[in-house]
PDB file of C-alpha atoms in Angstrom:
ATOM      1  CA  UNK Q 851     -73.126  41.025  50.823  1.00 49.00           C
ATOM      2  CA  UNK Q 852     -70.231  39.006  49.369  1.00 61.00           C
ATOM      3  CA  UNK Q 853     -70.425  37.088  46.129  1.00 66.00           C
ATOM      4  CA  UNK Q 854     -70.282  33.264  46.696  1.00 64.00           C
ATOM      5  CA  UNK Q 855     -68.554  32.851  43.317  1.00 71.00           C
ATOM      6  CA  UNK Q 856     -65.720  35.152  44.316  1.00 74.00           C
ATOM      7  CA  UNK Q 857     -62.460  33.107  44.143  1.00 71.00           C
ATOM      8  CA  UNK Q 858     -61.246  34.648  47.407  1.00 74.00           C
ATOM      9  CA  UNK Q 859     -63.822  32.561  49.306  1.00 79.00           C
ATOM     10  CA  UNK Q 860     -62.612  29.328  47.739  1.00 86.00           C
ATOM     11  CA  UNK Q 861     -60.393  27.307  50.195  1.00 88.00           C
ATOM     12  CA  UNK Q 862     -58.086  26.240  47.384  1.00 90.00           C
ATOM     13  CA  UNK Q 863     -57.670  29.877  46.320  1.00 89.00           C
ATOM     14  CA  UNK Q 864     -56.844  30.875  49.888  1.00 90.00           C
ATOM     15  CA  UNK Q 865     -54.306  28.034  50.214  1.00 91.00           C
ATOM     16  CA  UNK Q 866     -52.658  29.132  46.955  1.00 91.00           C
ATOM     17  CA  UNK Q 867     -52.425  32.723  48.225  1.00 91.00           C
ATOM     18  CA  UNK Q 868     -50.818  31.525  51.481  1.00 91.00           C
ATOM     19  CA  UNK Q 869     -48.344  29.415  49.511  1.00 91.00           C
ATOM     20  CA  UNK Q 870     -47.429  32.414  47.359  1.00 89.00           C
ATOM     21  CA  UNK Q 871     -46.901  34.536  50.457  1.00 88.00           C
ATOM     22  CA  UNK Q 872     -44.575  31.940  51.993  1.00 86.00           C
ATOM     23  CA  UNK Q 873     -42.680  31.646  48.701  1.00 81.00           C
ATOM     24  CA  UNK Q 874     -42.113  35.409  48.622  1.00 80.00           C
ATOM     25  CA  UNK Q 875     -40.739  35.330  52.158  1.00 77.00           C
ATOM     26  CA  UNK Q 876     -38.243  32.542  51.385  1.00 72.00           C
ATOM     27  CA  UNK Q 877     -36.771  34.212  48.310  1.00 70.00           C
ATOM     28  CA  UNK Q 878     -33.060  34.825  48.678  1.00 69.00           C
ATOM     29  CA  UNK Q 879     -32.216  38.253  50.002  1.00 73.00           C
ATOM     30  CA  UNK Q 880     -29.069  39.815  48.628  1.00 82.00           C
ATOM     31  CA  UNK Q 881     -25.978  38.304  47.073  1.00 82.00           C
ATOM     32  CA  UNK Q 882     -25.383  35.746  49.842  1.00 83.00           C
ATOM     33  CA  UNK Q 883     -28.899  34.275  49.505  1.00 82.00           C
ATOM     34  CA  UNK Q 884     -28.551  34.104  45.725  1.00 85.00           C
ATOM     35  CA  UNK Q 885     -25.212  32.295  46.032  1.00 90.00           C
ATOM     36  CA  UNK Q 886     -26.680  29.811  48.498  1.00 89.00           C
ATOM     37  CA  UNK Q 887     -29.579  29.093  46.156  1.00 87.00           C
ATOM     38  CA  UNK Q 888     -27.223  28.669  43.195  1.00 92.00           C
ATOM     39  CA  UNK Q 889     -24.972  26.358  45.201  1.00 94.00           C
ATOM     40  CA  UNK Q 890     -27.952  24.219  46.255  1.00 94.00           C
ATOM     41  CA  UNK Q 891     -29.134  23.889  42.648  1.00 95.00           C
ATOM     42  CA  UNK Q 892     -25.629  22.961  41.476  1.00 97.00           C
ATOM     43  CA  UNK Q 893     -25.287  20.388  44.253  1.00 97.00           C
ATOM     44  CA  UNK Q 894     -28.667  18.904  43.368  1.00 97.00           C
ATOM     45  CA  UNK Q 895     -27.697  18.767  39.672  1.00 97.00           C
ATOM     46  CA  UNK Q 896     -24.383  17.054  40.432  1.00 98.00           C
ATOM     47  CA  UNK Q 897     -26.133  14.496  42.626  1.00 98.00           C
ATOM     48  CA  UNK Q 898     -28.613  13.752  39.833  1.00 98.00           C
ATOM     49  CA  UNK Q 899     -25.801  13.256  37.311  1.00 98.00           C
ATOM     50  CA  UNK Q 900     -23.888  10.968  39.700  1.00 98.00           C
ATOM     51  CA  UNK Q 901     -27.038   8.931  40.354  1.00 98.00           C
ATOM     52  CA  UNK Q 902     -27.686   8.630  36.623  1.00 98.00           C
ATOM     53  CA  UNK Q 903     -24.126   7.484  35.918  1.00 98.00           C
ATOM     54  CA  UNK Q 904     -24.213   4.947  38.752  1.00 98.00           C
ATOM     55  CA  UNK Q 905     -27.550   3.629  37.543  1.00 98.00           C
ATOM     56  CA  UNK Q 906     -26.218   3.174  34.013  1.00 98.00           C
ATOM     57  CA  UNK Q 907     -23.065   1.459  35.296  1.00 98.00           C
ATOM     58  CA  UNK Q 908     -25.080  -1.018  37.373  1.00 97.00           C
ATOM     59  CA  UNK Q 909     -27.446  -1.647  34.470  1.00 97.00           C
ATOM     60  CA  UNK Q 910     -24.588  -2.398  32.080  1.00 97.00           C
ATOM     61  CA  UNK Q 911     -22.837  -4.525  34.688  1.00 97.00           C
ATOM     62  CA  UNK Q 912     -26.005  -6.552  35.198  1.00 96.00           C
ATOM     63  CA  UNK Q 913     -26.402  -7.082  31.466  1.00 96.00           C
ATOM     64  CA  UNK Q 914     -22.740  -8.107  31.161  1.00 95.00           C
ATOM     65  CA  UNK Q 915     -22.950 -10.633  34.005  1.00 96.00           C
ATOM     66  CA  UNK Q 916     -26.235 -12.177  32.879  1.00 96.00           C
ATOM     67  CA  UNK Q 917     -24.646 -14.757  30.495  1.00 94.00           C
ATOM     68  CA  UNK Q 918     -22.234 -15.849  33.234  1.00 94.00           C
ATOM     69  CA  UNK Q 919     -25.080 -16.303  35.691  1.00 94.00           C
ATOM     70  CA  UNK Q 920     -27.108 -18.207  33.097  1.00 95.00           C
ATOM     71  CA  UNK Q 921     -24.140 -20.518  32.432  1.00 95.00           C
ATOM     72  CA  UNK Q 922     -23.678 -21.236  36.145  1.00 95.00           C
ATOM     73  CA  UNK Q 923     -27.369 -21.929  36.665  1.00 95.00           C
ATOM     74  CA  UNK Q 924     -27.411 -24.212  33.617  1.00 95.00           C
ATOM     75  CA  UNK Q 925     -24.457 -26.200  34.978  1.00 95.00           C
ATOM     76  CA  UNK Q 926     -26.105 -26.455  38.401  1.00 94.00           C
ATOM     77  CA  UNK Q 927     -29.332 -27.692  36.810  1.00 94.00           C
ATOM     78  CA  UNK Q 928     -27.438 -30.294  34.790  1.00 93.00           C
ATOM     79  CA  UNK Q 929     -25.716 -31.491  37.974  1.00 91.00           C
ATOM     80  CA  UNK Q 930     -29.042 -31.747  39.798  1.00 90.00           C
ATOM     81  CA  UNK Q 931     -30.501 -33.763  36.921  1.00 89.00           C
ATOM     82  CA  UNK Q 932     -27.465 -36.042  36.908  1.00 87.00           C
ATOM     83  CA  UNK Q 933     -27.739 -36.611  40.672  1.00 84.00           C
ATOM     84  CA  UNK Q 934     -31.428 -37.394  40.360  1.00 84.00           C
ATOM     85  CA  UNK Q 935     -30.768 -39.798  37.477  1.00 80.00           C
ATOM     86  CA  UNK Q 936     -28.225 -41.732  39.554  1.00 62.00           C
ATOM     87  CA  UNK Q 937     -30.722 -42.103  42.385  1.00 56.00           C
ATOM     88  CA  UNK Q 938     -33.378 -43.445  40.033  1.00 53.00           C
ATOM     89  CA  UNK Q 939     -30.980 -45.947  38.411  1.00 50.00           C
ATOM     90  CA  UNK Q 940     -30.353 -47.899  41.593  1.00 53.00           C
ATOM     91  CA  UNK Q 941     -27.838 -50.782  41.702  1.00 53.00           C
ATOM     92  CA  UNK Q 942     -28.410 -52.121  38.217  1.00 52.00           C
ATOM     93  CA  UNK Q 943     -25.441 -54.059  36.828  1.00 54.00           C
ATOM     94  CA  UNK Q 944     -25.257 -53.719  33.078  1.00 53.00           C
ATOM     95  CA  UNK Q 945     -24.716 -56.894  31.110  1.00 58.00           C
ATOM     96  CA  UNK Q 946     -22.790 -56.949  27.856  1.00 59.00           C
ATOM     97  CA  UNK Q 947     -24.933 -55.767  24.990  1.00 58.00           C
ATOM     98  CA  UNK Q 948     -27.370 -53.916  27.277  1.00 56.00           C
ATOM     99  CA  UNK Q 949     -27.137 -50.207  28.050  1.00 54.00           C
ATOM    100  CA  UNK Q 950     -28.736 -48.243  30.846  1.00 56.00           C
ATOM    101  CA  UNK Q 951     -30.635 -45.021  30.149  1.00 57.00           C
ATOM    102  CA  UNK Q 952     -32.760 -42.735  32.272  1.00 61.00           C
ATOM    103  CA  UNK Q 953     -36.001 -44.043  30.762  1.00 67.00           C
ATOM    104  CA  UNK Q 954     -35.202 -47.757  30.876  1.00 63.00           C
ATOM    105  CA  UNK Q 955     -32.988 -50.312  29.175  1.00 64.00           C
ATOM    106  CA  UNK Q 956     -32.395 -51.112  25.565  1.00 66.00           C
ATOM    107  CA  UNK Q 957     -30.365 -53.753  23.843  1.00 74.00           C
ATOM    108  CA  UNK Q 958     -28.066 -53.216  20.880  1.00 76.00           C
ATOM    109  CA  UNK Q 959     -28.395 -56.081  18.415  1.00 77.00           C
ATOM    110  CA  UNK Q 960     -25.427 -56.881  16.269  1.00 76.00           C
ATOM    111  CA  UNK Q 961     -25.540 -57.743  12.564  1.00 73.00           C
ATOM    112  CA  UNK Q 962     -24.785 -61.415  13.335  1.00 67.00           C
ATOM    113  CA  UNK Q 963     -27.840 -61.615  15.551  1.00 54.00           C
ATOM    114  CA  UNK Q 964     -30.027 -60.131  12.785  1.00 57.00           C
ATOM    115  CA  UNK Q 965     -28.676 -62.582  10.160  1.00 58.00           C
ATOM    116  CA  UNK Q 966     -29.571 -65.593  12.317  1.00 60.00           C
ATOM    117  CA  UNK Q 967     -33.194 -64.494  12.435  1.00 58.00           C
ATOM    118  CA  UNK Q 968     -33.582 -64.398   8.643  1.00 55.00           C
TER     119      UNK Q 968
END
């Protein structure tokens, strides 16, 4: 009678044994297989280095262009605000001594005007 605690009856143990058997079969045979394996590892390493360098270049490029993009967006926002302010203002004709603002109108009083009040 077999022992139920024997690891050979465990499905995970059996899968690991099958994986080991397949790994033994795919090992390089001879000098040509070893060279192929070495070439594949070198190619993989070179691709990783190229990907790393490209990633760093794009990261630095993005950081370098961020102030320019911020400046352009700021100018666009200022233009949109200016366009909106003109629409709100309507056809108001300013009179001398009165100035138009976005919030409303205010009047600048001169010193002569203040002296007459006192």
